[in-house]
């Protein structure tokens, strides 16, 4: 509901490992530090495990899980707020939960996507070179594949994320899930490469 705020459905889990039961007295200071950064609406009271070795609290951001402000908040907690408690608890408290996990997953995919695309395009170009004994065909196929995927991803972002023609198409703008580019590349690349091989084979015949 709107009354709870956009970040209500994506709380961040802050976990502290307690080296001994005496460290529980430091949890209020940790809670106050997590509540301090801009963008944190509320932080729940720490819940300590029955073993007394782990404490968990939930931090509710002011922004939605997919918003850039939430990503910035997670990075701020990890880089600036929590490291100073490493000596207090014996190890640095961690930020987890579904929202933080999604941010980490997006970061991994974004960092590996250029390598993934590059390897696939280079390998396919080498295979075309071995099949057709030509340099022009593999280079042309690689360039056309990159242009096709760039156009498909650009149209996806323009319509589904930026909202261009969203009303005419009957869609609601929103963030594009991080796995969408990987899936789209596989589909577009497979279709374009199949037709490339079929067409050039027929011409060769």
CSV table of C-alpha atoms in Angstrom, one decimal:
chain,number,residue,atom,x,y,z
A,1,UNK,CA,0.0,0.0,0.0
A,2,UNK,CA,1.1,3.6,-0.7
A,3,UNK,CA,0.8,4.5,3.0
A,4,UNK,CA,3.7,2.2,3.9
A,5,UNK,CA,6.1,3.8,1.3
A,6,UNK,CA,7.7,2.4,-1.9
A,7,UNK,CA,10.4,0.5,0.0
A,8,UNK,CA,8.1,-1.4,2.3
A,9,UNK,CA,8.1,-4.5,0.1
A,10,UNK,CA,11.9,-4.6,-0.2
A,11,UNK,CA,13.5,-4.3,3.3
A,12,UNK,CA,17.2,-4.8,3.7
A,13,UNK,CA,18.5,-7.4,6.2
A,14,UNK,CA,21.4,-6.3,8.3
A,15,UNK,CA,23.1,-9.2,9.9
A,16,UNK,CA,25.8,-9.0,12.6
A,17,UNK,CA,27.8,-12.0,13.9
A,18,UNK,CA,28.4,-11.8,17.6
A,19,UNK,CA,31.6,-13.2,18.8
A,20,UNK,CA,30.2,-13.5,22.4
A,21,UNK,CA,27.0,-12.7,24.2
A,22,UNK,CA,28.5,-9.4,25.6
A,23,UNK,CA,28.4,-8.0,22.1
A,24,UNK,CA,24.6,-7.7,22.2
A,25,UNK,CA,25.1,-4.4,24.1
A,26,UNK,CA,26.5,-2.9,20.9
A,27,UNK,CA,23.4,-3.7,18.8
A,28,UNK,CA,21.6,-0.4,19.7
A,29,UNK,CA,24.6,1.5,18.3
A,30,UNK,CA,24.5,-0.5,15.1
A,31,UNK,CA,20.8,0.1,14.8
A,32,UNK,CA,21.3,3.9,15.2
A,33,UNK,CA,24.1,3.9,12.6
A,34,UNK,CA,22.0,2.0,10.1
A,35,UNK,CA,19.1,4.5,10.7
A,36,UNK,CA,21.4,7.4,10.1
A,37,UNK,CA,22.0,7.5,6.3
A,38,UNK,CA,19.6,9.4,4.1
A,39,UNK,CA,17.0,7.1,2.5
A,40,UNK,CA,16.4,4.8,5.5
A,41,UNK,CA,12.8,5.2,6.8
A,42,UNK,CA,12.9,2.8,9.8
A,43,UNK,CA,15.0,0.0,11.3
A,44,UNK,CA,13.4,-2.7,13.4
A,45,UNK,CA,14.8,-3.8,16.7
A,46,UNK,CA,17.5,-6.4,16.5
A,47,UNK,CA,16.4,-10.1,16.8
A,48,UNK,CA,19.1,-12.3,18.3
A,49,UNK,CA,19.3,-16.0,17.4
A,50,UNK,CA,18.7,-18.5,20.2
A,51,UNK,CA,22.4,-19.3,20.1
A,52,UNK,CA,23.2,-15.6,20.8
A,53,UNK,CA,25.8,-15.5,18.0
A,54,UNK,CA,23.8,-13.8,15.3
A,55,UNK,CA,21.6,-10.7,15.3
A,56,UNK,CA,19.3,-9.5,12.4
A,57,UNK,CA,17.5,-6.3,11.9
A,58,UNK,CA,15.4,-5.0,8.9
A,59,UNK,CA,16.1,-1.6,7.4
A,60,UNK,CA,13.3,-0.1,5.3
A,61,UNK,CA,14.4,2.2,2.4
A,62,UNK,CA,12.5,5.2,1.3
A,63,UNK,CA,12.7,4.1,-2.4
A,64,UNK,CA,11.5,1.1,-4.3
A,65,UNK,CA,13.6,-2.0,-4.6
A,66,UNK,CA,14.5,-1.4,-8.2
A,67,UNK,CA,15.3,2.3,-7.8
A,68,UNK,CA,18.8,3.6,-8.1
A,69,UNK,CA,18.5,5.3,-4.8
A,70,UNK,CA,18.1,1.9,-3.1
A,71,UNK,CA,21.2,0.6,-4.8
A,72,UNK,CA,23.1,3.7,-3.6
A,73,UNK,CA,21.8,3.1,-0.1
A,74,UNK,CA,23.0,-0.5,-0.1
A,75,UNK,CA,26.5,0.6,-1.3
A,76,UNK,CA,26.6,3.4,1.3
A,77,UNK,CA,25.8,0.9,4.1
A,78,UNK,CA,28.4,-1.6,2.9
A,79,UNK,CA,31.1,0.9,2.1
A,80,UNK,CA,30.7,3.6,4.8
A,81,UNK,CA,28.4,2.7,7.6
A,82,UNK,CA,29.0,-1.0,8.5
A,83,UNK,CA,32.9,-1.3,8.1
A,84,UNK,CA,33.5,0.7,11.2
A,85,UNK,CA,31.7,-2.0,13.3
A,86,UNK,CA,34.2,-4.7,12.2
A,87,UNK,CA,36.2,-4.3,15.3
A,88,UNK,CA,33.1,-4.1,17.5
A,89,UNK,CA,31.7,-7.4,16.5
A,90,UNK,CA,34.8,-9.2,15.3
A,91,UNK,CA,33.6,-9.1,11.7
A,92,UNK,CA,31.8,-6.6,9.5
A,93,UNK,CA,28.0,-6.7,9.6
A,94,UNK,CA,26.5,-7.7,6.2
A,95,UNK,CA,23.6,-6.4,4.1
A,96,UNK,CA,21.4,-9.1,2.6
A,97,UNK,CA,17.9,-10.0,1.7
A,98,UNK,CA,16.0,-10.2,-1.6
A,99,UNK,CA,16.6,-6.6,-2.5
A,100,UNK,CA,20.3,-6.6,-1.8
A,101,UNK,CA,20.7,-10.0,-3.5
A,102,UNK,CA,18.9,-8.6,-6.6
A,103,UNK,CA,21.3,-5.7,-6.7
A,104,UNK,CA,24.3,-8.0,-6.5
A,105,UNK,CA,22.9,-10.3,-9.2
A,106,UNK,CA,22.4,-7.3,-11.5
A,107,UNK,CA,25.9,-6.1,-10.9
A,108,UNK,CA,27.3,-9.6,-11.7
A,109,UNK,CA,25.3,-9.8,-14.9
A,110,UNK,CA,26.2,-6.3,-16.0
A,111,UNK,CA,29.9,-6.9,-15.5
A,112,UNK,CA,29.9,-10.3,-17.3
A,113,UNK,CA,27.5,-9.4,-20.2
A,114,UNK,CA,30.1,-7.8,-22.4
A,115,UNK,CA,32.4,-10.7,-22.0
A,116,UNK,CA,29.6,-13.1,-22.7
A,117,UNK,CA,28.5,-11.3,-25.9
A,118,UNK,CA,32.1,-10.9,-27.0
A,119,UNK,CA,32.9,-14.6,-26.7
A,120,UNK,CA,29.8,-15.7,-28.5
A,121,UNK,CA,30.3,-13.3,-31.4
A,122,UNK,CA,34.0,-14.2,-31.8
A,123,UNK,CA,33.4,-17.9,-31.7
A,124,UNK,CA,30.5,-17.7,-34.2
A,125,UNK,CA,32.6,-15.6,-36.5
A,126,UNK,CA,35.4,-18.2,-36.4
A,127,UNK,CA,32.9,-21.0,-37.2
A,128,UNK,CA,31.6,-19.0,-40.1
A,129,UNK,CA,35.1,-18.4,-41.3
A,130,UNK,CA,35.8,-22.2,-41.2
A,131,UNK,CA,32.6,-23.0,-43.0
A,132,UNK,CA,32.6,-20.4,-45.8
A,133,UNK,CA,36.4,-19.7,-46.0
A,134,UNK,CA,35.7,-15.9,-46.1
A,135,UNK,CA,36.5,-13.0,-44.0
A,136,UNK,CA,33.7,-10.7,-45.2
A,137,UNK,CA,30.9,-13.1,-44.2
A,138,UNK,CA,32.0,-13.5,-40.5
A,139,UNK,CA,32.7,-9.8,-40.1
A,140,UNK,CA,29.3,-8.9,-41.7
A,141,UNK,CA,27.5,-11.5,-39.6
A,142,UNK,CA,29.1,-10.2,-36.3
A,143,UNK,CA,28.3,-6.6,-37.0
A,144,UNK,CA,24.7,-7.4,-38.0
A,145,UNK,CA,24.3,-9.5,-34.8
A,146,UNK,CA,25.5,-6.6,-32.7
A,147,UNK,CA,23.3,-4.1,-34.5
A,148,UNK,CA,20.3,-6.4,-34.2
A,149,UNK,CA,20.8,-7.0,-30.5
A,150,UNK,CA,21.5,-3.3,-29.8
A,151,UNK,CA,18.3,-2.3,-31.6
A,152,UNK,CA,16.2,-4.9,-29.7
A,153,UNK,CA,17.6,-3.9,-26.3
A,154,UNK,CA,17.2,-0.2,-27.1
A,155,UNK,CA,13.6,-0.7,-28.1
A,156,UNK,CA,13.0,-2.7,-24.9
A,157,UNK,CA,14.4,0.0,-22.7
A,158,UNK,CA,12.6,2.8,-24.6
A,159,UNK,CA,9.2,1.2,-24.3
A,160,UNK,CA,9.2,-0.8,-21.1
A,161,UNK,CA,11.5,1.3,-19.0
A,162,UNK,CA,11.3,4.8,-20.4
A,163,UNK,CA,7.6,4.5,-21.3
A,164,UNK,CA,7.8,5.6,-25.0
A,165,UNK,CA,4.5,4.6,-26.7
A,166,UNK,CA,3.6,2.7,-23.5
A,167,UNK,CA,0.1,4.1,-23.6
A,168,UNK,CA,-0.5,3.1,-27.2
A,169,UNK,CA,0.9,-0.4,-26.6
A,170,UNK,CA,-1.0,-0.9,-23.3
A,171,UNK,CA,2.1,-1.5,-21.1
A,172,UNK,CA,3.1,0.0,-17.8
A,173,UNK,CA,6.7,1.3,-17.6
A,174,UNK,CA,9.0,-0.2,-15.1
A,175,UNK,CA,12.6,-1.5,-14.5
A,176,UNK,CA,13.9,-4.1,-17.0
A,177,UNK,CA,14.9,-7.2,-15.1
A,178,UNK,CA,18.7,-7.9,-15.3
A,179,UNK,CA,18.2,-11.3,-17.0
A,180,UNK,CA,16.3,-9.9,-19.9
A,181,UNK,CA,19.3,-8.8,-21.9
A,182,UNK,CA,20.9,-12.2,-21.6
A,183,UNK,CA,17.7,-13.9,-22.8
A,184,UNK,CA,17.2,-11.5,-25.6
A,185,UNK,CA,20.7,-11.8,-26.9
A,186,UNK,CA,20.4,-15.6,-27.0
A,187,UNK,CA,17.1,-15.5,-28.9
A,188,UNK,CA,18.1,-12.7,-31.4
A,189,UNK,CA,21.5,-14.1,-31.9
A,190,UNK,CA,20.2,-17.6,-32.6
A,191,UNK,CA,17.6,-16.4,-35.1
A,192,UNK,CA,19.9,-14.1,-36.9
A,193,UNK,CA,22.7,-16.6,-37.1
A,194,UNK,CA,20.4,-19.4,-38.4
A,195,UNK,CA,19.1,-17.2,-41.2
A,196,UNK,CA,22.6,-16.1,-42.0
A,197,UNK,CA,23.8,-19.6,-42.4
A,198,UNK,CA,20.7,-20.7,-44.4
A,199,UNK,CA,21.0,-17.7,-46.7
A,200,UNK,CA,24.7,-17.9,-47.4
A,201,UNK,CA,24.6,-21.6,-47.8
A,202,UNK,CA,21.9,-21.2,-50.4
A,203,UNK,CA,23.9,-18.5,-52.2
A,204,UNK,CA,26.9,-20.7,-52.1
A,205,UNK,CA,25.0,-23.6,-53.6
